Amino acid sequence: MIAHKSTELSTDMDSGVVERCVYGRQLHMFNVFSLQEAKAFGAEKWEVERAVGCCIERLYRACYFVNRTCTKHTQFNRFAEPEILRLTGEASSAGKGRAWFGLQEKKHLGKAEFIGRRLSDGDVLSHTTAALIHGLPVLSIPHKVQLINPSRSRPGERFTRRQRQLRPAEETVQWNSIPVTDPVRTVLDIATDISLEQAVAAFDALLRSEPVKTQGRKHAAREIIASNAKFSASMRVVKLMEYSTG
């Protein structure tokens, strides 16, 4: 069973910016907040709903994203991060370019952190969601957060869950106290379930990022493949190992 940490909120009185903490560790918010967090600062549900379409966007039920700071709904400005507000402004003026894609990345990471604090037993963030967490290149941003679980595959409104064999101790790491597949396992999942092209790009980027770890990561990939029947039988995984030249 994976233990999940309780979340606490604190406020920087000088800046008015919220810090979301887990056992004292500050987490990124990515402009995303829950209805519960809004209520913790005195906002009522009707006030949140009234701000939707003005300065905030509803991502899921009881999950919201701050698009801009607002003089009319100032109680939600505390959830905004300057970098993401900058991306929002650039994306709105430049169309679907680099800023727009960067904004979608941040928004998805906010969803992942929101979902990650509400995981069921055995759930692990995976696939493209994990790639974004690790800073690996992706071809597109999924609408739903992606998970794997060794014993269940039932999806939800907010996430896609695949039932996959997993060795948690060897193939997962922690991100903001949330379990996520490690970079090598992430690349193999992408190759098997999403796209060989994306997997090759991600694996090459991973291998080139730290040359001293290249051989170790290739060895880790071979070890994971040998221990996993699905990977061993996947022609995409075979081609991934042939094509990756990092």
PDB file of C-alpha atoms in Angstrom:
ATOM      1  CA  MET A   1       0.000   0.000   0.000  1.00  0.00           C
ATOM      2  CA  ILE A   2       1.301   3.429  -0.926  1.00  0.00           C
ATOM      3  CA  ALA A   3       1.048   5.987   1.857  1.00  0.00           C
ATOM      4  CA  HIS A   4      -0.006   9.484   0.802  1.00  0.00           C
ATOM      5  CA  LYS A   5       0.848  12.566   2.797  1.00  0.00           C
ATOM      6  CA  SER A   6      -1.560  15.081   4.235  1.00  0.00           C
ATOM      7  CA  THR A   7      -1.560  18.548   2.703  1.00  0.00           C
ATOM      8  CA  GLU A   8      -1.314  21.807   4.621  1.00  0.00           C
ATOM      9  CA  LEU A   9      -1.568  25.396   3.429  1.00  0.00           C
ATOM     10  CA  SER A  10       0.331  28.466   4.552  1.00  0.00           C
ATOM     11  CA  THR A  11       0.402  32.038   3.304  1.00  0.00           C
ATOM     12  CA  ASP A  12       3.290  34.373   2.660  1.00  0.00           C
ATOM     13  CA  MET A  13       1.881  37.498   4.316  1.00  0.00           C
ATOM     14  CA  ASP A  14       4.087  39.834   2.276  1.00  0.00           C
ATOM     15  CA  SER A  15       3.308  38.473  -1.181  1.00  0.00           C
ATOM     16  CA  GLY A  16      -0.112  36.961  -0.569  1.00  0.00           C
ATOM     17  CA  VAL A  17       1.079  33.824  -2.388  1.00  0.00           C
ATOM     18  CA  VAL A  18      -0.031  30.448  -1.108  1.00  0.00           C
ATOM     19  CA  GLU A  19       2.474  27.742  -0.341  1.00  0.00           C
ATOM     20  CA  ARG A  20       1.083  24.213  -0.473  1.00  0.00           C
ATOM     21  CA  CYS A  21       3.144  22.028   1.812  1.00  0.00           C
ATOM     22  CA  VAL A  22       3.419  18.354   2.566  1.00  0.00           C
ATOM     23  CA  TYR A  23       5.158  17.814   5.896  1.00  0.00           C
ATOM     24  CA  GLY A  24       6.734  21.226   5.453  1.00  0.00           C
ATOM     25  CA  ARG A  25       7.823  20.694   1.855  1.00  0.00           C
ATOM     26  CA  GLN A  26       6.646  23.346  -0.578  1.00  0.00           C
ATOM     27  CA  LEU A  27       4.842  22.077  -3.664  1.00  0.00           C
ATOM     28  CA  HIS A  28       4.267  23.749  -7.014  1.00  0.00           C
ATOM     29  CA  MET A  29       0.631  24.666  -7.605  1.00  0.00           C
ATOM     30  CA  PHE A  30       0.742  25.455 -11.322  1.00  0.00           C
ATOM     31  CA  ASN A  31      -2.179  27.898 -10.760  1.00  0.00           C
ATOM     32  CA  VAL A  32      -4.413  24.947  -9.849  1.00  0.00           C
ATOM     33  CA  PHE A  33      -6.447  24.830  -6.668  1.00  0.00           C
ATOM     34  CA  SER A  34      -9.270  22.765  -5.225  1.00  0.00           C
ATOM     35  CA  LEU A  35     -12.604  23.946  -3.886  1.00  0.00           C
ATOM     36  CA  GLN A  36     -11.452  22.800  -0.463  1.00  0.00           C
ATOM     37  CA  GLU A  37      -8.368  25.012  -0.669  1.00  0.00           C
ATOM     38  CA  ALA A  38     -10.459  27.992  -1.769  1.00  0.00           C
ATOM     39  CA  LYS A  39     -12.780  27.450   1.187  1.00  0.00           C
ATOM     40  CA  ALA A  40      -9.765  27.286   3.521  1.00  0.00           C
ATOM     41  CA  PHE A  41      -9.129  30.939   2.615  1.00  0.00           C
ATOM     42  CA  GLY A  42     -12.732  31.979   3.158  1.00  0.00           C
ATOM     43  CA  ALA A  43     -14.205  31.666  -0.351  1.00  0.00           C
ATOM     44  CA  GLU A  44     -17.669  30.172  -0.759  1.00  0.00           C
ATOM     45  CA  LYS A  45     -18.564  27.709  -3.502  1.00  0.00           C
ATOM     46  CA  TRP A  46     -20.831  30.255  -5.219  1.00  0.00           C
ATOM     47  CA  GLU A  47     -17.935  32.748  -5.327  1.00  0.00           C
ATOM     48  CA  VAL A  48     -15.720  30.179  -7.031  1.00  0.00           C
ATOM     49  CA  GLU A  49     -18.407  29.324  -9.566  1.00  0.00           C
ATOM     50  CA  ARG A  50     -19.074  32.996 -10.288  1.00  0.00           C
ATOM     51  CA  ALA A  51     -15.384  33.495 -11.132  1.00  0.00           C
ATOM     52  CA  VAL A  52     -15.411  30.641 -13.668  1.00  0.00           C
ATOM     53  CA  GLY A  53     -15.224  32.170 -17.133  1.00  0.00           C
ATOM     54  CA  CYS A  54     -13.836  35.419 -15.759  1.00  0.00           C
ATOM     55  CA  CYS A  55     -10.440  34.709 -14.232  1.00  0.00           C
ATOM     56  CA  ILE A  56     -10.547  30.982 -13.477  1.00  0.00           C
ATOM     57  CA  GLU A  57     -11.264  27.846 -15.497  1.00  0.00           C
ATOM     58  CA  ARG A  58     -12.858  24.654 -14.201  1.00  0.00           C
ATOM     59  CA  LEU A  59     -10.567  21.713 -15.011  1.00  0.00           C
ATOM     60  CA  TYR A  60     -12.552  19.046 -13.195  1.00  0.00           C
ATOM     61  CA  ARG A  61     -15.268  18.968 -10.575  1.00  0.00           C
ATOM     62  CA  ALA A  62     -13.921  20.969  -7.620  1.00  0.00           C
ATOM     63  CA  CYS A  63     -10.614  21.648  -9.426  1.00  0.00           C
ATOM     64  CA  TYR A  64      -9.815  25.065 -10.939  1.00  0.00           C
ATOM     65  CA  PHE A  65      -7.087  26.898 -12.847  1.00  0.00           C
ATOM     66  CA  VAL A  66      -6.295  30.630 -12.530  1.00  0.00           C
ATOM     67  CA  ASN A  67      -6.061  32.205 -16.003  1.00  0.00           C
ATOM     68  CA  ARG A  68      -5.295  35.729 -14.815  1.00  0.00           C
ATOM     69  CA  THR A  69      -5.303  37.922 -11.753  1.00  0.00           C
ATOM     70  CA  CYS A  70      -8.545  39.825 -11.312  1.00  0.00           C
ATOM     71  CA  THR A  71      -9.653  42.912  -9.407  1.00  0.00           C
ATOM     72  CA  LYS A  72     -13.182  41.513  -9.176  1.00  0.00           C
ATOM     73  CA  HIS A  73     -12.253  38.117  -7.682  1.00  0.00           C
ATOM     74  CA  THR A  74      -9.110  38.968  -5.750  1.00  0.00           C
ATOM     75  CA  GLN A  75      -9.433  36.010  -3.371  1.00  0.00           C
ATOM     76  CA  PHE A  76      -8.153  33.694  -6.134  1.00  0.00           C
ATOM     77  CA  ASN A  77      -5.098  35.776  -7.070  1.00  0.00           C
ATOM     78  CA  ARG A  78      -3.149  34.053  -4.286  1.00  0.00           C
ATOM     79  CA  PHE A  79      -3.190  30.793  -6.276  1.00  0.00           C
ATOM     80  CA  ALA A  80      -1.482  32.360  -9.326  1.00  0.00           C
ATOM     81  CA  GLU A  81       2.201  31.917 -10.139  1.00  0.00           C
ATOM     82  CA  PRO A  82       3.874  34.755 -12.122  1.00  0.00           C
ATOM     83  CA  GLU A  83       5.556  32.424 -14.633  1.00  0.00           C
ATOM     84  CA  ILE A  84       2.262  30.787 -15.559  1.00  0.00           C
ATOM     85  CA  LEU A  85       0.467  34.116 -15.794  1.00  0.00           C
ATOM     86  CA  ARG A  86       3.186  35.197 -18.236  1.00  0.00           C
ATOM     87  CA  LEU A  87       2.642  32.065 -20.324  1.00  0.00           C
ATOM     88  CA  THR A  88      -1.106  32.663 -20.272  1.00  0.00           C
ATOM     89  CA  GLY A  89      -0.639  36.180 -21.600  1.00  0.00           C
ATOM     90  CA  GLU A  90       1.813  35.101 -24.303  1.00  0.00           C
ATOM     91  CA  ALA A  91      -0.366  32.148 -25.330  1.00  0.00           C
ATOM     92  CA  SER A  92      -3.468  34.313 -25.713  1.00  0.00           C
ATOM     93  CA  SER A  93      -1.672  36.767 -27.996  1.00  0.00           C
ATOM     94  CA  ALA A  94       0.489  34.369 -30.040  1.00  0.00           C
ATOM     95  CA  GLY A  95      -1.876  31.463 -30.725  1.00  0.00           C
ATOM     96  CA  LYS A  96      -0.828  27.830 -30.472  1.00  0.00           C
ATOM     97  CA  GLY A  97       2.914  28.383 -30.344  1.00  0.00           C
ATOM     98  CA  ARG A  98       5.588  27.613 -27.791  1.00  0.00           C
ATOM     99  CA  ALA A  99       3.912  29.617 -25.020  1.00  0.00           C
ATOM    100  CA  TRP A 100       0.578  27.862 -25.580  1.00  0.00           C
ATOM    101  CA  PHE A 101       2.248  24.449 -25.437  1.00  0.00           C
ATOM    102  CA  GLY A 102       4.163  25.464 -22.310  1.00  0.00           C
ATOM    103  CA  LEU A 103       0.922  26.578 -20.699  1.00  0.00           C
ATOM    104  CA  GLN A 104      -0.714  23.225 -21.469  1.00  0.00           C
ATOM    105  CA  GLU A 105       2.268  21.476 -19.870  1.00  0.00           C
ATOM    106  CA  LYS A 106       1.907  23.526 -16.674  1.00  0.00           C
ATOM    107  CA  LYS A 107      -1.835  22.980 -16.611  1.00  0.00           C
ATOM    108  CA  HIS A 108      -1.389  19.220 -16.958  1.00  0.00           C
ATOM    109  CA  LEU A 109       1.209  19.189 -14.175  1.00  0.00           C
ATOM    110  CA  GLY A 110      -1.303  21.017 -11.996  1.00  0.00           C
ATOM    111  CA  LYS A 111      -3.878  18.340 -12.775  1.00  0.00           C
ATOM    112  CA  ALA A 112      -1.301  15.650 -11.983  1.00  0.00           C
ATOM    113  CA  GLU A 113      -0.513  17.175  -8.597  1.00  0.00           C
ATOM    114  CA  PHE A 114      -4.247  17.520  -7.868  1.00  0.00           C
ATOM    115  CA  ILE A 115      -4.990  13.900  -8.860  1.00  0.00           C
ATOM    116  CA  GLY A 116      -1.786  12.654  -7.247  1.00  0.00           C
ATOM    117  CA  ARG A 117      -2.991  13.658  -3.795  1.00  0.00           C
ATOM    118  CA  ARG A 118      -6.133  11.551  -4.335  1.00  0.00           C
ATOM    119  CA  LEU A 119      -4.712   8.308  -5.726  1.00  0.00           C
ATOM    120  CA  SER A 120      -6.150   4.894  -4.980  1.00  0.00           C
ATOM    121  CA  ASP A 121      -3.915   2.173  -3.551  1.00  0.00           C
ATOM    122  CA  GLY A 122      -1.331   1.081  -6.110  1.00  0.00           C
ATOM    123  CA  ASP A 123      -1.854   4.012  -8.490  1.00  0.00           C
ATOM    124  CA  VAL A 124       1.291   5.552 -10.008  1.00  0.00           C
ATOM    125  CA  LEU A 125       1.510   8.546 -12.368  1.00  0.00           C
ATOM    126  CA  SER A 126       2.798   7.286 -15.704  1.00  0.00           C
ATOM    127  CA  HIS A 127       3.166   7.611 -19.486  1.00  0.00           C
ATOM    128  CA  THR A 128       2.980  11.176 -20.863  1.00  0.00           C
ATOM    129  CA  THR A 129       2.104  12.603 -17.444  1.00  0.00           C
ATOM    130  CA  ALA A 130       5.316  11.108 -16.053  1.00  0.00           C
ATOM    131  CA  ALA A 131       7.283  12.314 -19.093  1.00  0.00           C
ATOM    132  CA  LEU A 132       6.178  15.895 -18.401  1.00  0.00           C
ATOM    133  CA  ILE A 133       7.133  15.530 -14.747  1.00  0.00           C
ATOM    134  CA  HIS A 134      10.617  14.341 -15.764  1.00  0.00           C
ATOM    135  CA  GLY A 135      11.002  17.101 -18.362  1.00  0.00           C
ATOM    136  CA  LEU A 136      11.070  14.684 -21.314  1.00  0.00           C
ATOM    137  CA  PRO A 137       9.779  15.772 -24.741  1.00  0.00           C
ATOM    138  CA  VAL A 138       6.200  14.844 -25.667  1.00  0.00           C
ATOM    139  CA  LEU A 139       4.239  15.106 -28.906  1.00  0.00           C
ATOM    140  CA  SER A 140       0.955  16.187 -27.321  1.00  0.00           C
ATOM    141  CA  ILE A 141      -0.549  16.938 -23.920  1.00  0.00           C
ATOM    142  CA  PRO A 142      -3.256  14.495 -22.810  1.00  0.00           C
ATOM    143  CA  HIS A 143      -6.493  15.862 -21.395  1.00  0.00           C
ATOM    144  CA  LYS A 144      -6.552  13.279 -18.618  1.00  0.00           C
ATOM    145  CA  VAL A 145      -3.819  12.423 -16.146  1.00  0.00           C
ATOM    146  CA  GLN A 146      -2.292   9.021 -16.935  1.00  0.00           C
ATOM    147  CA  LEU A 147      -1.839   6.287 -14.329  1.00  0.00           C
ATOM    148  CA  ILE A 148      -0.853   2.662 -14.068  1.00  0.00           C
ATOM    149  CA  ASN A 149      -1.903   0.201 -11.389  1.00  0.00           C
ATOM    150  CA  PRO A 150      -0.860  -3.454 -11.044  1.00  0.00           C
ATOM    151  CA  SER A 151      -4.321  -4.656 -10.037  1.00  0.00           C
ATOM    152  CA  ARG A 152      -6.964  -2.410 -11.618  1.00  0.00           C
ATOM    153  CA  SER A 153      -7.731  -0.627 -14.880  1.00  0.00           C
ATOM    154  CA  ARG A 154     -10.953   1.261 -14.179  1.00  0.00           C
ATOM    155  CA  PRO A 155     -10.634   4.826 -15.564  1.00  0.00           C
ATOM    156  CA  GLY A 156     -12.198   7.945 -14.121  1.00  0.00           C
ATOM    157  CA  GLU A 157     -13.475  11.352 -15.209  1.00  0.00           C
ATOM    158  CA  ARG A 158     -10.081  12.886 -14.475  1.00  0.00           C
ATOM    159  CA  PHE A 159      -7.639  10.130 -15.375  1.00  0.00           C
ATOM    160  CA  THR A 160      -6.788   7.195 -17.632  1.00  0.00           C
ATOM    161  CA  ARG A 161      -5.700   4.111 -15.716  1.00  0.00           C
ATOM    162  CA  ARG A 162      -3.953   1.134 -17.321  1.00  0.00           C
ATOM    163  CA  GLN A 163      -3.409  -2.164 -15.520  1.00  0.00           C
ATOM    164  CA  ARG A 164       0.303  -2.864 -15.797  1.00  0.00           C
ATOM    165  CA  GLN A 165       2.881  -5.027 -14.057  1.00  0.00           C
ATOM    166  CA  LEU A 166       5.130  -2.835 -11.898  1.00  0.00           C
ATOM    167  CA  ARG A 167       8.006  -3.187  -9.460  1.00  0.00           C
ATOM    168  CA  PRO A 168       7.476  -0.097  -7.260  1.00  0.00           C
ATOM    169  CA  ALA A 169      10.856  -0.219  -5.517  1.00  0.00           C
ATOM    170  CA  GLU A 170      12.816  -0.432  -8.771  1.00  0.00           C
ATOM    171  CA  GLU A 171      10.613   1.494 -11.208  1.00  0.00           C
ATOM    172  CA  THR A 172       9.056   4.435  -9.325  1.00  0.00           C
ATOM    173  CA  VAL A 173      10.267   7.668  -7.766  1.00  0.00           C
ATOM    174  CA  GLN A 174       8.565  10.362  -5.691  1.00  0.00           C
ATOM    175  CA  TRP A 175       7.407  13.714  -7.079  1.00  0.00           C
ATOM    176  CA  ASN A 176       5.989  16.026  -4.401  1.00  0.00           C
ATOM    177  CA  SER A 177       5.476  12.847  -2.312  1.00  0.00           C
ATOM    178  CA  ILE A 178       3.437  11.343  -5.172  1.00  0.00           C
ATOM    179  CA  PRO A 179       4.552   8.061  -6.828  1.00  0.00           C
ATOM    180  CA  VAL A 180       5.536   8.357 -10.495  1.00  0.00           C
ATOM    181  CA  THR A 181       7.249   5.936 -12.856  1.00  0.00           C
ATOM    182  CA  ASP A 182      10.961   6.627 -13.146  1.00  0.00           C
ATOM    183  CA  PRO A 183      12.234   8.050 -16.455  1.00  0.00           C
ATOM    184  CA  VAL A 184      13.329   4.732 -17.985  1.00  0.00           C
ATOM    185  CA  ARG A 185      10.089   2.937 -17.105  1.00  0.00           C
ATOM    186  CA  THR A 186       8.188   5.961 -18.415  1.00  0.00           C
ATOM    187  CA  VAL A 187       9.861   5.702 -21.820  1.00  0.00           C
ATOM    188  CA  LEU A 188       9.046   1.978 -22.076  1.00  0.00           C
ATOM    189  CA  ASP A 189       5.377   2.600 -21.195  1.00  0.00           C
ATOM    190  CA  ILE A 190       5.171   5.293 -23.875  1.00  0.00           C
ATOM    191  CA  ALA A 191       6.695   2.979 -26.469  1.00  0.00           C
ATOM    192  CA  THR A 192       4.237   0.187 -25.659  1.00  0.00           C
ATOM    193  CA  ASP A 193       1.024   2.179 -25.274  1.00  0.00           C
ATOM    194  CA  ILE A 194       1.357   5.530 -27.020  1.00  0.00           C
ATOM    195  CA  SER A 195       3.951   6.094 -29.729  1.00  0.00           C
ATOM    196  CA  LEU A 196       7.327   4.694 -30.759  1.00  0.00           C
ATOM    197  CA  GLU A 197       8.224   8.126 -32.187  1.00  0.00           C
ATOM    198  CA  GLN A 198       7.576   9.836 -28.857  1.00  0.00           C
ATOM    199  CA  ALA A 199       9.408   7.105 -26.951  1.00  0.00           C
ATOM    200  CA  VAL A 200      12.518   7.400 -29.152  1.00  0.00           C
ATOM    201  CA  ALA A 201      12.587  11.190 -28.730  1.00  0.00           C
ATOM    202  CA  ALA A 202      12.130  10.880 -24.964  1.00  0.00           C
ATOM    203  CA  PHE A 203      14.751   8.149 -24.554  1.00  0.00           C
ATOM    204  CA  ASP A 204      17.312  10.029 -26.653  1.00  0.00           C
ATOM    205  CA  ALA A 205      16.690  13.190 -24.610  1.00  0.00           C
ATOM    206  CA  LEU A 206      17.060  11.209 -21.382  1.00  0.00           C
ATOM    207  CA  LEU A 207      20.303   9.543 -22.463  1.00  0.00           C
ATOM    208  CA  ARG A 208      21.803  12.810 -23.696  1.00  0.00           C
ATOM    209  CA  SER A 209      20.814  14.748 -20.566  1.00  0.00           C
ATOM    210  CA  GLU A 210      23.459  13.097 -18.381  1.00  0.00           C
ATOM    211  CA  PRO A 211      26.072  11.263 -20.483  1.00  0.00           C
ATOM    212  CA  VAL A 212      27.703   9.668 -17.433  1.00  0.00           C
ATOM    213  CA  LYS A 213      24.429   7.823 -16.756  1.00  0.00           C
ATOM    214  CA  THR A 214      23.815   6.671 -20.341  1.00  0.00           C
ATOM    215  CA  GLN A 215      25.048   3.108 -19.956  1.00  0.00           C
ATOM    216  CA  GLY A 216      23.364   2.726 -16.585  1.00  0.00           C
ATOM    217  CA  ARG A 217      20.028   3.814 -18.030  1.00  0.00           C
ATOM    218  CA  LYS A 218      20.354   1.477 -20.998  1.00  0.00           C
ATOM    219  CA  HIS A 219      21.122  -1.338 -18.569  1.00  0.00           C
ATOM    220  CA  ALA A 220      18.090  -0.375 -16.448  1.00  0.00           C
ATOM    221  CA  ALA A 221      15.897  -0.482 -19.560  1.00  0.00           C
ATOM    222  CA  ARG A 222      17.126  -3.968 -20.445  1.00  0.00           C
ATOM    223  CA  GLU A 223      16.518  -5.102 -16.874  1.00  0.00           C
ATOM    224  CA  ILE A 224      12.958  -3.774 -16.833  1.00  0.00           C
ATOM    225  CA  ILE A 225      12.233  -5.371 -20.217  1.00  0.00           C
ATOM    226  CA  ALA A 226      13.548  -8.740 -19.026  1.00  0.00           C
ATOM    227  CA  SER A 227      11.313  -8.647 -15.953  1.00  0.00           C
ATOM    228  CA  ASN A 228       8.148  -7.590 -17.795  1.00  0.00           C
ATOM    229  CA  ALA A 229       6.376  -9.941 -20.228  1.00  0.00           C
ATOM    230  CA  LYS A 230       4.519  -7.107 -21.977  1.00  0.00           C
ATOM    231  CA  PHE A 231       7.701  -5.202 -22.726  1.00  0.00           C
ATOM    232  CA  SER A 232       9.545  -8.359 -23.759  1.00  0.00           C
ATOM    233  CA  ALA A 233       6.850  -9.128 -26.339  1.00  0.00           C
ATOM    234  CA  SER A 234       6.594  -5.589 -27.725  1.00  0.00           C
ATOM    235  CA  MET A 235       8.123  -4.938 -31.130  1.00  0.00           C
ATOM    236  CA  ARG A 236       7.985  -1.218 -30.382  1.00  0.00           C
ATOM    237  CA  VAL A 237      10.222  -1.765 -27.356  1.00  0.00           C
ATOM    238  CA  VAL A 238      12.629  -3.812 -29.475  1.00  0.00           C
ATOM    239  CA  LYS A 239      12.786  -0.995 -32.034  1.00  0.00           C
ATOM    240  CA  LEU A 240      13.161   1.611 -29.289  1.00  0.00           C
ATOM    241  CA  MET A 241      16.307  -0.081 -28.047  1.00  0.00           C
ATOM    242  CA  GLU A 242      17.628  -0.297 -31.621  1.00  0.00           C
ATOM    243  CA  TYR A 243      16.848   3.325 -32.549  1.00  0.00           C
ATOM    244  CA  SER A 244      17.980   5.116 -29.409  1.00  0.00           C
ATOM    245  CA  THR A 245      21.540   6.252 -29.984  1.00  0.00           C
ATOM    246  CA  GLY A 246      22.039   8.673 -27.100  1.00  0.00           C
TER     247      GLY A 246
END
